[in-house]
Short mmCIF file of C-alpha atoms in Angstrom, two decimals:
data_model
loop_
_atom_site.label_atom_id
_atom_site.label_comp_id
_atom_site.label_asym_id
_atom_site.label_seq_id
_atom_site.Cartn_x
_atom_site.Cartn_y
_atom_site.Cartn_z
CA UNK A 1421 89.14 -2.42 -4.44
CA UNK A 1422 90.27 0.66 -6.15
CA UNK A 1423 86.86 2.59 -7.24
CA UNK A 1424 86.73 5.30 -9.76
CA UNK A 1425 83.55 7.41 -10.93
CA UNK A 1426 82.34 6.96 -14.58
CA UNK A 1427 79.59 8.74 -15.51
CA UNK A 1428 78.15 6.32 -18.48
CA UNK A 1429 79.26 2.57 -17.95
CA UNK A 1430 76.27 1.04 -20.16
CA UNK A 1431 78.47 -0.35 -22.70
CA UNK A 1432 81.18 -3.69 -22.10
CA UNK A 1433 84.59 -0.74 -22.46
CA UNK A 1434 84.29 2.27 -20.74
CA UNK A 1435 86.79 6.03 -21.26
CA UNK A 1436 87.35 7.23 -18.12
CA UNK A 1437 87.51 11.69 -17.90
CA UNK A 1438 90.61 13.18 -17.77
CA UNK A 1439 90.99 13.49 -14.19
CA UNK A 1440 90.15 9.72 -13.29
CA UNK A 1441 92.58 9.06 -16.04
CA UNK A 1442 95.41 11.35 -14.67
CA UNK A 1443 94.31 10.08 -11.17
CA UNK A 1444 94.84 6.30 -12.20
CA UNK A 1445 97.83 6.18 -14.92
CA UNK A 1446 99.57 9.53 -13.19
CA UNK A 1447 98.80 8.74 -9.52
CA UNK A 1448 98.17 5.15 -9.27
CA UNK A 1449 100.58 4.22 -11.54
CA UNK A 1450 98.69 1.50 -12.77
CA UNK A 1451 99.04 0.10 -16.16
CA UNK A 1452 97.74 -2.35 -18.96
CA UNK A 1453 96.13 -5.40 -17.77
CA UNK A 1454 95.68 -3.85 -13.90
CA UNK A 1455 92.34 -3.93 -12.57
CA UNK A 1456 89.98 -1.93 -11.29
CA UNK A 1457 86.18 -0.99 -10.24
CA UNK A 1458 84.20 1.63 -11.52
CA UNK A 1459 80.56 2.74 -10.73
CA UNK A 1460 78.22 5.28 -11.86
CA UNK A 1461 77.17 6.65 -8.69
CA UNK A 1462 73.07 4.79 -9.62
CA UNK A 1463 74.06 1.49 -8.35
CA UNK A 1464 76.11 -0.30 -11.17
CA UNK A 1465 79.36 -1.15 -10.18
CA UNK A 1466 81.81 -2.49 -12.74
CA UNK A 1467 85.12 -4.65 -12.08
CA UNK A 1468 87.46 -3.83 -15.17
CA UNK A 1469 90.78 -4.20 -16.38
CA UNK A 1470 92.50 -1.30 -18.57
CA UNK A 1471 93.06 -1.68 -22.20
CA UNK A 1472 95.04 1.38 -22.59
CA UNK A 1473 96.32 3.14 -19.85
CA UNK A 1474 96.34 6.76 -21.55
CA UNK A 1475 96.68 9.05 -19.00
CA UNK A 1476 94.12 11.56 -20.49
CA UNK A 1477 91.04 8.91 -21.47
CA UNK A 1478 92.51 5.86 -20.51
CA UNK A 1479 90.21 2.63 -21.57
CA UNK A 1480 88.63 -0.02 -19.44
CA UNK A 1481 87.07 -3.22 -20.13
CA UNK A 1482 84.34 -4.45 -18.05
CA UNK A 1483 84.66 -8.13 -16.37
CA UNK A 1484 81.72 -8.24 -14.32
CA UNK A 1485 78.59 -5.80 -13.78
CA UNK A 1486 76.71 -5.64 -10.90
CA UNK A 1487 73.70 -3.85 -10.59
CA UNK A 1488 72.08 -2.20 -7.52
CA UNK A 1489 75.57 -2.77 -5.39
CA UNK A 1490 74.79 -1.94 -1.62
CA UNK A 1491 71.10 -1.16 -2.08
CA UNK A 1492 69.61 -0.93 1.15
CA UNK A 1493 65.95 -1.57 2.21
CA UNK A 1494 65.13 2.09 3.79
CA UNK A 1495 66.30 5.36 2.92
CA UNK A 1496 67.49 8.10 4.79
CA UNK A 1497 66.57 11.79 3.84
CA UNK A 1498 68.48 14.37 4.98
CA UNK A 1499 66.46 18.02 4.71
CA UNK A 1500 69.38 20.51 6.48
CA UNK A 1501 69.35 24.65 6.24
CA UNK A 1502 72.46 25.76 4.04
CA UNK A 1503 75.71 26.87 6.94
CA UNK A 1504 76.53 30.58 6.77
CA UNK A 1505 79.70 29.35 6.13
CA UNK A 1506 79.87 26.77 3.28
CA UNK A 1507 82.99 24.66 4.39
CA UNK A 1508 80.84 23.29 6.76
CA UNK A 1509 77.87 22.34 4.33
CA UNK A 1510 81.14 20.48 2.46
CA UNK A 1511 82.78 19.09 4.93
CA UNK A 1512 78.98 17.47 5.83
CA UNK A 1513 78.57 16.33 2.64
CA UNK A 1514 81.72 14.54 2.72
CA UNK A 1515 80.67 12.65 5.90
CA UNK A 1516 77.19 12.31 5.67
CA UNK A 1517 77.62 10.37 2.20
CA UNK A 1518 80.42 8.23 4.51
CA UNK A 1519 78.25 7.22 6.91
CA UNK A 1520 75.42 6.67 3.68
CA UNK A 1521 72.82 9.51 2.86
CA UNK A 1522 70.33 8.74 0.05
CA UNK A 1523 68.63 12.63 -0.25
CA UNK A 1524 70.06 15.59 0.70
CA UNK A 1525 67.87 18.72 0.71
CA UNK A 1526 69.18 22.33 1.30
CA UNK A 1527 66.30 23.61 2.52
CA UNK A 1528 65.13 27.86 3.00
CA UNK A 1529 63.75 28.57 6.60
CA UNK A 1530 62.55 32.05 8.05
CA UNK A 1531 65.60 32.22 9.88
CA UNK A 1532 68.11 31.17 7.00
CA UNK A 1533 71.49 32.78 6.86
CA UNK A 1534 71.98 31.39 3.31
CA UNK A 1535 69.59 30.17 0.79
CA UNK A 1536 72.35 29.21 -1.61
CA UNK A 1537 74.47 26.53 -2.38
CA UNK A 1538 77.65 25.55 -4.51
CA UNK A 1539 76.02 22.80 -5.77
CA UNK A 1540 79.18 21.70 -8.47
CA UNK A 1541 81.06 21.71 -5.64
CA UNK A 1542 78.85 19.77 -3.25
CA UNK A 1543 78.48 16.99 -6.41
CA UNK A 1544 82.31 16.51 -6.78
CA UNK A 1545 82.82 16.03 -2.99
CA UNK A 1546 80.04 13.40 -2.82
CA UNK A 1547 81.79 11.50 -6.01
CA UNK A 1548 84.56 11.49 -3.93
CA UNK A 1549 83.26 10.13 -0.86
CA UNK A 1550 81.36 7.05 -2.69
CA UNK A 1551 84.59 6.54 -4.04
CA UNK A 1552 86.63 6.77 -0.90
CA UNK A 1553 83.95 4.79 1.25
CA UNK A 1554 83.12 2.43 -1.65
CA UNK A 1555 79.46 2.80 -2.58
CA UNK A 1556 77.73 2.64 -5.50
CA UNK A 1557 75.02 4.79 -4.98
CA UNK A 1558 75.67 9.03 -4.86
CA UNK A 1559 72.77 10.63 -2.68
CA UNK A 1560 70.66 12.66 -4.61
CA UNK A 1561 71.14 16.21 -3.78
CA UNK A 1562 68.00 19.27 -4.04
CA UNK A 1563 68.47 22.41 -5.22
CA UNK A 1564 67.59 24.82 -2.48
CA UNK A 1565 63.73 24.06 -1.28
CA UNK A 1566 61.61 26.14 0.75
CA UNK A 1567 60.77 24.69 3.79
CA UNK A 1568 57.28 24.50 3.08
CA UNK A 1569 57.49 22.31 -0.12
CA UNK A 1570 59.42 20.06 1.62
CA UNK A 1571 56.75 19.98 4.53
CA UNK A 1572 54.06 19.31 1.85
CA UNK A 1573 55.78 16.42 -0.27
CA UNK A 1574 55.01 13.35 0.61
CA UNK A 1575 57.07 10.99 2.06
CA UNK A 1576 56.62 6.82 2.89
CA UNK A 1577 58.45 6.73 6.30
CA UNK A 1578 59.10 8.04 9.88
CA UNK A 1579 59.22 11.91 9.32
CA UNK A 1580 61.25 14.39 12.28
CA UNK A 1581 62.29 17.77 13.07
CA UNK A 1582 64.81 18.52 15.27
CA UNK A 1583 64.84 21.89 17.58
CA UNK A 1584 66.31 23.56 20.22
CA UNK A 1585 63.29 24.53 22.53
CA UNK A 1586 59.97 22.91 23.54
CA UNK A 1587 58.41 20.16 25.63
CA UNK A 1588 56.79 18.14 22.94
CA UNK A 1589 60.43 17.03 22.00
CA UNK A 1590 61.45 13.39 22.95
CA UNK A 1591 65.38 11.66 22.38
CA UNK A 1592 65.43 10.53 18.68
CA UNK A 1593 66.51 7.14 19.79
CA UNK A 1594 62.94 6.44 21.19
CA UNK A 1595 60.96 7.01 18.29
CA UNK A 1596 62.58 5.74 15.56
CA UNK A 1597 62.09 2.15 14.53
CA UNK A 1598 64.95 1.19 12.82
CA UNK A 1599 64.97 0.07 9.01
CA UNK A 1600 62.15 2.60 8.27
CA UNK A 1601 63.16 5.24 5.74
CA UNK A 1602 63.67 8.46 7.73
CA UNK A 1603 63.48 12.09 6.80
CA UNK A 1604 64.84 14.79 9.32
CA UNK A 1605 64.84 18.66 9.04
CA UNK A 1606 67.73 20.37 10.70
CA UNK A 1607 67.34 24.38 11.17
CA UNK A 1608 69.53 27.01 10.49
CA UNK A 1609 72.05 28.76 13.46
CA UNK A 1610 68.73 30.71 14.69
CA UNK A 1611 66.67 27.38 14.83
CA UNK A 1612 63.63 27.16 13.04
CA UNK A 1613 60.31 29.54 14.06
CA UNK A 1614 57.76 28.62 16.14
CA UNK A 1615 55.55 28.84 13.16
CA UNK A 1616 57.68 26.54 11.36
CA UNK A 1617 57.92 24.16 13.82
CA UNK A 1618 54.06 24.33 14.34
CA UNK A 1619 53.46 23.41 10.77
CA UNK A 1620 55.80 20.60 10.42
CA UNK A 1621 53.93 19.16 13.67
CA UNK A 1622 50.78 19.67 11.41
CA UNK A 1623 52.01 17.93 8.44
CA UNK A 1624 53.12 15.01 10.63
CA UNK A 1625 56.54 15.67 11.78
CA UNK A 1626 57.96 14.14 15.01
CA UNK A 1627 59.47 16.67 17.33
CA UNK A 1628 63.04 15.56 18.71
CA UNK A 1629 66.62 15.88 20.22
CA UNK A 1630 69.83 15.27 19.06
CA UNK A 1631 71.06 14.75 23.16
CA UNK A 1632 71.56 17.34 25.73
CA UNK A 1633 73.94 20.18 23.98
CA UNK A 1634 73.69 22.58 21.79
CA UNK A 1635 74.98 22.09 18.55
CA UNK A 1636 76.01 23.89 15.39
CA UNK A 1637 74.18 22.69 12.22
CA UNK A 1638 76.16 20.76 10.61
CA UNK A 1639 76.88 18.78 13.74
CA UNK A 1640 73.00 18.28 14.47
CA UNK A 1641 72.77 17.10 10.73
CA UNK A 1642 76.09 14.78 11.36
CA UNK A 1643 75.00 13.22 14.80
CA UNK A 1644 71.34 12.30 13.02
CA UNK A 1645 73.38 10.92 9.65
CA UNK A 1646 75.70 9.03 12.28
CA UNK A 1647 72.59 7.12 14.04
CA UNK A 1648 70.32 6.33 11.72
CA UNK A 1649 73.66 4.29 9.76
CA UNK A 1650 74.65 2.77 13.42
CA UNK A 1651 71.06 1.90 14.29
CA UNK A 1652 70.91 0.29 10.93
CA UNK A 1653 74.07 -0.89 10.11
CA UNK A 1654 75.05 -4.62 10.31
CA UNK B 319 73.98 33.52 27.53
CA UNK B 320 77.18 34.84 26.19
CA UNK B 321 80.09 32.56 27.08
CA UNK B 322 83.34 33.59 27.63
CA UNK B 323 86.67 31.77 28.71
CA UNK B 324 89.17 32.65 31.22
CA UNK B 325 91.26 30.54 33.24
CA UNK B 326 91.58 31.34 37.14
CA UNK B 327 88.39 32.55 38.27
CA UNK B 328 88.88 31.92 41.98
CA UNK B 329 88.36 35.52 43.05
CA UNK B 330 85.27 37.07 42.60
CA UNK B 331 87.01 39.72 40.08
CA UNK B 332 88.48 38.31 36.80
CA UNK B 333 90.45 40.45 33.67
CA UNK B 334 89.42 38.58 30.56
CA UNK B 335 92.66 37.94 28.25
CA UNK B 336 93.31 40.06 25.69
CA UNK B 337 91.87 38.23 22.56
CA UNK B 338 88.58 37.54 24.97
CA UNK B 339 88.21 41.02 25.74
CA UNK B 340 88.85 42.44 21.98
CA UNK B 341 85.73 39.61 21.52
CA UNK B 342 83.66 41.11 24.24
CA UNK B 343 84.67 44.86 23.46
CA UNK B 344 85.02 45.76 20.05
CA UNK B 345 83.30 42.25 18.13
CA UNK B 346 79.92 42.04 20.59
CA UNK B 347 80.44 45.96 22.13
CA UNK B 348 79.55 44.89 25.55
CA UNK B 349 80.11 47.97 27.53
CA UNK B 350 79.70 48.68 31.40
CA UNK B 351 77.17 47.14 33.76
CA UNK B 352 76.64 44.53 30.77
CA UNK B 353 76.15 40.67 31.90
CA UNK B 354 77.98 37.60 30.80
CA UNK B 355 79.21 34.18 31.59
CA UNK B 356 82.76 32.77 31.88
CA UNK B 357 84.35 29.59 32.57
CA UNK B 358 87.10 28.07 32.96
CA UNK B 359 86.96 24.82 31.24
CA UNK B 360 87.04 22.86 34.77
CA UNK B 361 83.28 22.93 35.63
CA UNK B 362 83.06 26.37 36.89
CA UNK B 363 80.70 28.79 35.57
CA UNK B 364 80.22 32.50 36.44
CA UNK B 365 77.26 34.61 35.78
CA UNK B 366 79.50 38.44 36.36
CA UNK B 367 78.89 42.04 34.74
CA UNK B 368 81.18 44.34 33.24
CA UNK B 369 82.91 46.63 35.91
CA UNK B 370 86.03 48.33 32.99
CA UNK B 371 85.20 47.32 29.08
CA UNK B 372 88.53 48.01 28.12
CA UNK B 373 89.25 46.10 25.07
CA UNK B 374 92.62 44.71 26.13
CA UNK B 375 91.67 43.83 29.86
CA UNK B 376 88.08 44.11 30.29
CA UNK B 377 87.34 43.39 34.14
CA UNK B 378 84.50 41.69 35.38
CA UNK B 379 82.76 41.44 38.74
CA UNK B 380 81.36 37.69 39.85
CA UNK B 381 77.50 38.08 40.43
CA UNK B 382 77.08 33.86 40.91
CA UNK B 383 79.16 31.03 41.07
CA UNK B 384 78.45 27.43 39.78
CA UNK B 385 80.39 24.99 40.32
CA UNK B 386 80.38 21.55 38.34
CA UNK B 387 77.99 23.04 35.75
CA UNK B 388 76.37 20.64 33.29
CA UNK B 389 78.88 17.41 35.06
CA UNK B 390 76.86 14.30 33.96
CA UNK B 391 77.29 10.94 35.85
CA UNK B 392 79.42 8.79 33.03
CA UNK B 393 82.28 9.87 30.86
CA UNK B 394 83.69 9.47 27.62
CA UNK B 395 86.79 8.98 26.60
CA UNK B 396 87.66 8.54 22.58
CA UNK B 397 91.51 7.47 21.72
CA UNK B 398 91.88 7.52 18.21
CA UNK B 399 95.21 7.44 15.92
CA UNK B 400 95.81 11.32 14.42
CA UNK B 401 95.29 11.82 10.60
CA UNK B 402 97.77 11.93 8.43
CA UNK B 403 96.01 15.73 7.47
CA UNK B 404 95.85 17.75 11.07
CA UNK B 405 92.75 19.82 9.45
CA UNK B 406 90.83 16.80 9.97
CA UNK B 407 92.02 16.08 13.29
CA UNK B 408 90.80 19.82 14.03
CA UNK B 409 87.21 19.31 12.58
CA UNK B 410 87.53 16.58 14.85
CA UNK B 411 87.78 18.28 18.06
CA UNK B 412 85.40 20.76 17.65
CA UNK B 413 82.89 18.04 16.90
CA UNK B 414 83.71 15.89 19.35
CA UNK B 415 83.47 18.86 22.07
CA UNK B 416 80.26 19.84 20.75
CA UNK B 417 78.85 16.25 21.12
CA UNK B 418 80.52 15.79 24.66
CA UNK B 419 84.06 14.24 25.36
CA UNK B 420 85.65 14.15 28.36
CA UNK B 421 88.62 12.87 27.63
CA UNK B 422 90.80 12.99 23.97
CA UNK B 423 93.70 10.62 23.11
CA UNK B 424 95.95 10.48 20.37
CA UNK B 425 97.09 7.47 19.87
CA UNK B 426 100.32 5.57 17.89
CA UNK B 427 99.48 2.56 16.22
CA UNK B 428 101.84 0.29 13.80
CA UNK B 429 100.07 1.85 10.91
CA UNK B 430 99.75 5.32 12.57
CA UNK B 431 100.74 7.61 9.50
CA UNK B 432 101.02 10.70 12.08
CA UNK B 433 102.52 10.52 15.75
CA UNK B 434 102.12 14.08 16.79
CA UNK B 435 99.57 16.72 16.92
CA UNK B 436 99.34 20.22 17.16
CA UNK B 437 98.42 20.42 20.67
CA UNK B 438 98.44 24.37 21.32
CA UNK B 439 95.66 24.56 17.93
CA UNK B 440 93.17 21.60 19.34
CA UNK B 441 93.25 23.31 22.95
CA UNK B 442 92.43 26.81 21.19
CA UNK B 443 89.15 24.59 19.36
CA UNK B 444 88.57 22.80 22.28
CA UNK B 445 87.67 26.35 24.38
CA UNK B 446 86.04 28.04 21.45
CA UNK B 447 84.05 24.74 21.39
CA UNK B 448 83.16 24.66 24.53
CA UNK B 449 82.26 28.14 24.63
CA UNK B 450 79.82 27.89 21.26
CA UNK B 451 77.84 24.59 22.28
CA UNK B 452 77.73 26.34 26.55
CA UNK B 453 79.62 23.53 28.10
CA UNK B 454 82.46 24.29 31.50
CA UNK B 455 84.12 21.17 30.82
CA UNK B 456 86.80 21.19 28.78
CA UNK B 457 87.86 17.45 27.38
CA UNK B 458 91.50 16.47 29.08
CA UNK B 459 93.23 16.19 25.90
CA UNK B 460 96.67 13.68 26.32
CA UNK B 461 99.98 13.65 24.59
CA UNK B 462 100.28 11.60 21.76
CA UNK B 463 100.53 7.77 23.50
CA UNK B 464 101.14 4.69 22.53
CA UNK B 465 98.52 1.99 21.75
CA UNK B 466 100.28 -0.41 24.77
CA UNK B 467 100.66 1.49 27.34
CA UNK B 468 96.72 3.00 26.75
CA UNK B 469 96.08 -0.68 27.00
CA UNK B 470 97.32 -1.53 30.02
CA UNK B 471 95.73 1.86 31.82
CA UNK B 472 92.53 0.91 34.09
CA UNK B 473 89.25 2.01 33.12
CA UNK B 474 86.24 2.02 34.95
CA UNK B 475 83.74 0.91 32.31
CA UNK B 476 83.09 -0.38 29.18
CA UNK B 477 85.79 -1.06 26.71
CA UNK B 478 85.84 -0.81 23.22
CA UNK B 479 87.47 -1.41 19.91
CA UNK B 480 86.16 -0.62 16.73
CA UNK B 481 88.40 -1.92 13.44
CA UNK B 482 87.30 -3.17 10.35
CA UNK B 483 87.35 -6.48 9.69
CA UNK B 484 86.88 -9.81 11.42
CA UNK B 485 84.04 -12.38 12.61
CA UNK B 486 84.24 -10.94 16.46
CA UNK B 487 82.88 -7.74 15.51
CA UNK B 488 79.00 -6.99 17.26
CA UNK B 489 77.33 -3.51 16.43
CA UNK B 490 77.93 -0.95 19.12
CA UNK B 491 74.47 -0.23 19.63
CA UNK B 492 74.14 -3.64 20.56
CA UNK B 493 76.83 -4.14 23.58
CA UNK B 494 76.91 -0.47 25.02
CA UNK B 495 74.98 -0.21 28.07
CA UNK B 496 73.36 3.48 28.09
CA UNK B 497 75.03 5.88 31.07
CA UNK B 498 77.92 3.83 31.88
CA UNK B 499 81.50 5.27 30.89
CA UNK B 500 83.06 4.00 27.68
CA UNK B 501 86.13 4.43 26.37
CA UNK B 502 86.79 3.58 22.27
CA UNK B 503 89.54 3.07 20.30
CA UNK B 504 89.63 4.40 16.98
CA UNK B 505 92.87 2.90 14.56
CA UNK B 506 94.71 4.85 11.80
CA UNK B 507 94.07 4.74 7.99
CA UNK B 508 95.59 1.32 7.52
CA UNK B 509 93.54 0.21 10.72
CA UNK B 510 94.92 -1.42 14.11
CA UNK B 511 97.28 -4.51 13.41
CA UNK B 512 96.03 -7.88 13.88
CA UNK B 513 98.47 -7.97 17.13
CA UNK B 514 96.85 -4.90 18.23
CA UNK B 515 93.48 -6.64 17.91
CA UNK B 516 94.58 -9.09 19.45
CA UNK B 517 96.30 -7.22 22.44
CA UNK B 518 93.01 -4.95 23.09
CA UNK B 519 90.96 -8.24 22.89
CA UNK B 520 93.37 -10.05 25.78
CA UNK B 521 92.97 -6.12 27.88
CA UNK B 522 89.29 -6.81 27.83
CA UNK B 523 88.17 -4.12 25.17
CA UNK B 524 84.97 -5.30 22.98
CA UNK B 525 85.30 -5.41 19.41
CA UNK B 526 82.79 -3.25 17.33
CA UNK B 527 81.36 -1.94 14.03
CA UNK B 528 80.25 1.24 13.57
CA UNK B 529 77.68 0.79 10.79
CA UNK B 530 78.08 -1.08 7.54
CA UNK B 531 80.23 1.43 5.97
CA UNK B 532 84.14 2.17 5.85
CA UNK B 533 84.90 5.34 7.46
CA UNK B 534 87.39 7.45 7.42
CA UNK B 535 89.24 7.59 11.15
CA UNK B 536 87.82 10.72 11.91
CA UNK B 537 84.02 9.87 10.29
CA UNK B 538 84.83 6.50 12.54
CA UNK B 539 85.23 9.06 15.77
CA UNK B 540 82.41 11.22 15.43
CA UNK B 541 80.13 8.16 14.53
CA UNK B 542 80.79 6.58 18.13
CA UNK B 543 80.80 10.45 19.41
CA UNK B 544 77.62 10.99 18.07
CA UNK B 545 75.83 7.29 19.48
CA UNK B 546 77.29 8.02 23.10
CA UNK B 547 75.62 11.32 23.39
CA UNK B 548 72.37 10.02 21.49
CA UNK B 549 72.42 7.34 23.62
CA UNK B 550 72.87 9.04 27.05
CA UNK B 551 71.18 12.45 26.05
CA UNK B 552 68.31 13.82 27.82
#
């Protein structure tokens, strides 16, 4: 299946932008009559076959719609402080919607090296990974949230913070019971404050590890994204 | 603890190299009398303090020696076909150091769209990964080798294969016995060829999913990365 990103696919014939046009006539080579799937990144997915394969706004129409394509049962939030560096925030991005992220929340600790992101850029990369790993669903992704908004908002699942330091902390894989929706805050490079840490206890938040090293952000953020999908993965 | 990297620390004097010492020198201005740790990637780790800070060969004097730091009682070993884009390959190693491997493989598949790597560049990330996540093992990283003869090597422990279709498949959470040594196989873009399924199956390697999700071959190897060291963390 060959899945392109549509923004609006409400109607039975669909335009798709310039670039999924240039991508499909130009790249693809594909032509009138050749099909393909589209989705709108909010669960519809679309199998179509092209009217007109102009390779600026090249025309589909729709064969089948189906609604709510991969929907799971739980959810997986992922609340993670912005990199220093933001190759690695993209590169996460592109992985952790791989391995299937529904939230992703930048989120501003006391320790924060960056309380910014390139959101437009984070967006397109996260298009393209539902369309390379074929989902219909695009997380949702925050603006930049202080970390104690997020601590405050509720949430209807297993809730945990991962650190570097403590004794309260036990292995992730013995407290979470899998197919609950999960929410876990990753620090920043200088780990989140005692008094942060202290408050997410307060408001509920299970203290755990990621294993035995010490790891860089984006690779604490990755190894949580990558066992929450094999713990609940088929 | 400052980690540095040098490779023969038998005596109980050692000149860092001239890109470690520039590091130590002029980026961190460590100067006499200062304390730091070095290793040299084989389990060794030295607690020392400066003796010269010269920032082309910066002399150190041994102060304690440990030897098999951080050695854990099972291994890992991850073979997986090279991308066809070496950047990802790259990302890989650093991630898979951070997480713990103890042994890398490239491997060539039918489908392999890449049968070499740059070897020199993922031994330069291997140290600096070791050296940013603490570890004194670095992972054994082989020349590029071909599925069949990996095959037909012995392997104390558990065997796996992870590819994307067929009705053999069991999760990997589900057959992986916590602490024992594992060794996965990870196939190219187009994935391993039935016959190589087939081949692995007769060696005795189990066949796996990793999740519900297609993943790219290098979101495939950090996945299983990832579950071995949540799995056997601390």
């Amino acid at each position: 299946m060959q899945l392109f990103f549509a923004d609006d696919i409400q109607s039975d014939f669909c335009t798709l932008s310039e670039e999924e046009s240039t991508h499909c006539v130009k790249v693809l080579r594909l032509g009138a009559g050749d099909t393909l799937s589209i989705t709108d990144g909010r669960g519809t997915l679309c199998h179509c076959h092209i009217l007109d394969p102009h390779h600026k706004h090249c025309t589909l129409q729709v064969d089948e719609r189906i609604s709510d394509f991969g929907r799971h049962s739980f959810s997986f939030h992922l609340a993670v402080a912005p990199t220093k560096n933001s190759a690695r925030m993209e590169w996460l991005m592109e992985k952790a919607v791989e391995m299937g992220v529904d939230r992703f929340t930048p989120i501003v600790c006391q320790h924060s090296e960056r309380a910014v992101i390139k959101r437009e850029r984070l967006e397109k990369i996260a298009v393209s990974a539902i369309k390379q790993s074929q989902k219909a669903f695009k997380p949702l992704i925050d603006d930049p949230t202080p970390l104690a908004t997020l601590l405050h908002q509720p949430f209807d699942g297993q809730k945990f913070i991962a650190y570097c330091n403590g004794d309260l902390r036990v292995p992730l894989r013995d407290c979470y019971t899998p197919r609950s929706n999960a929410l876990i805050l990753i620090g920043p490079e200088g780990d989140f404050s005692d008094t942060e840490v202290q408050e997410a206890l307060a408001s509920g938040f299970n203290p755990v590890t990621l294993g035995q090293y010490r790891l860089r952000t984006e690779t604490a953020a990755l190894a949580a994204t990558a066992f929450f999908n094999l713990m609940n993965g088929d």
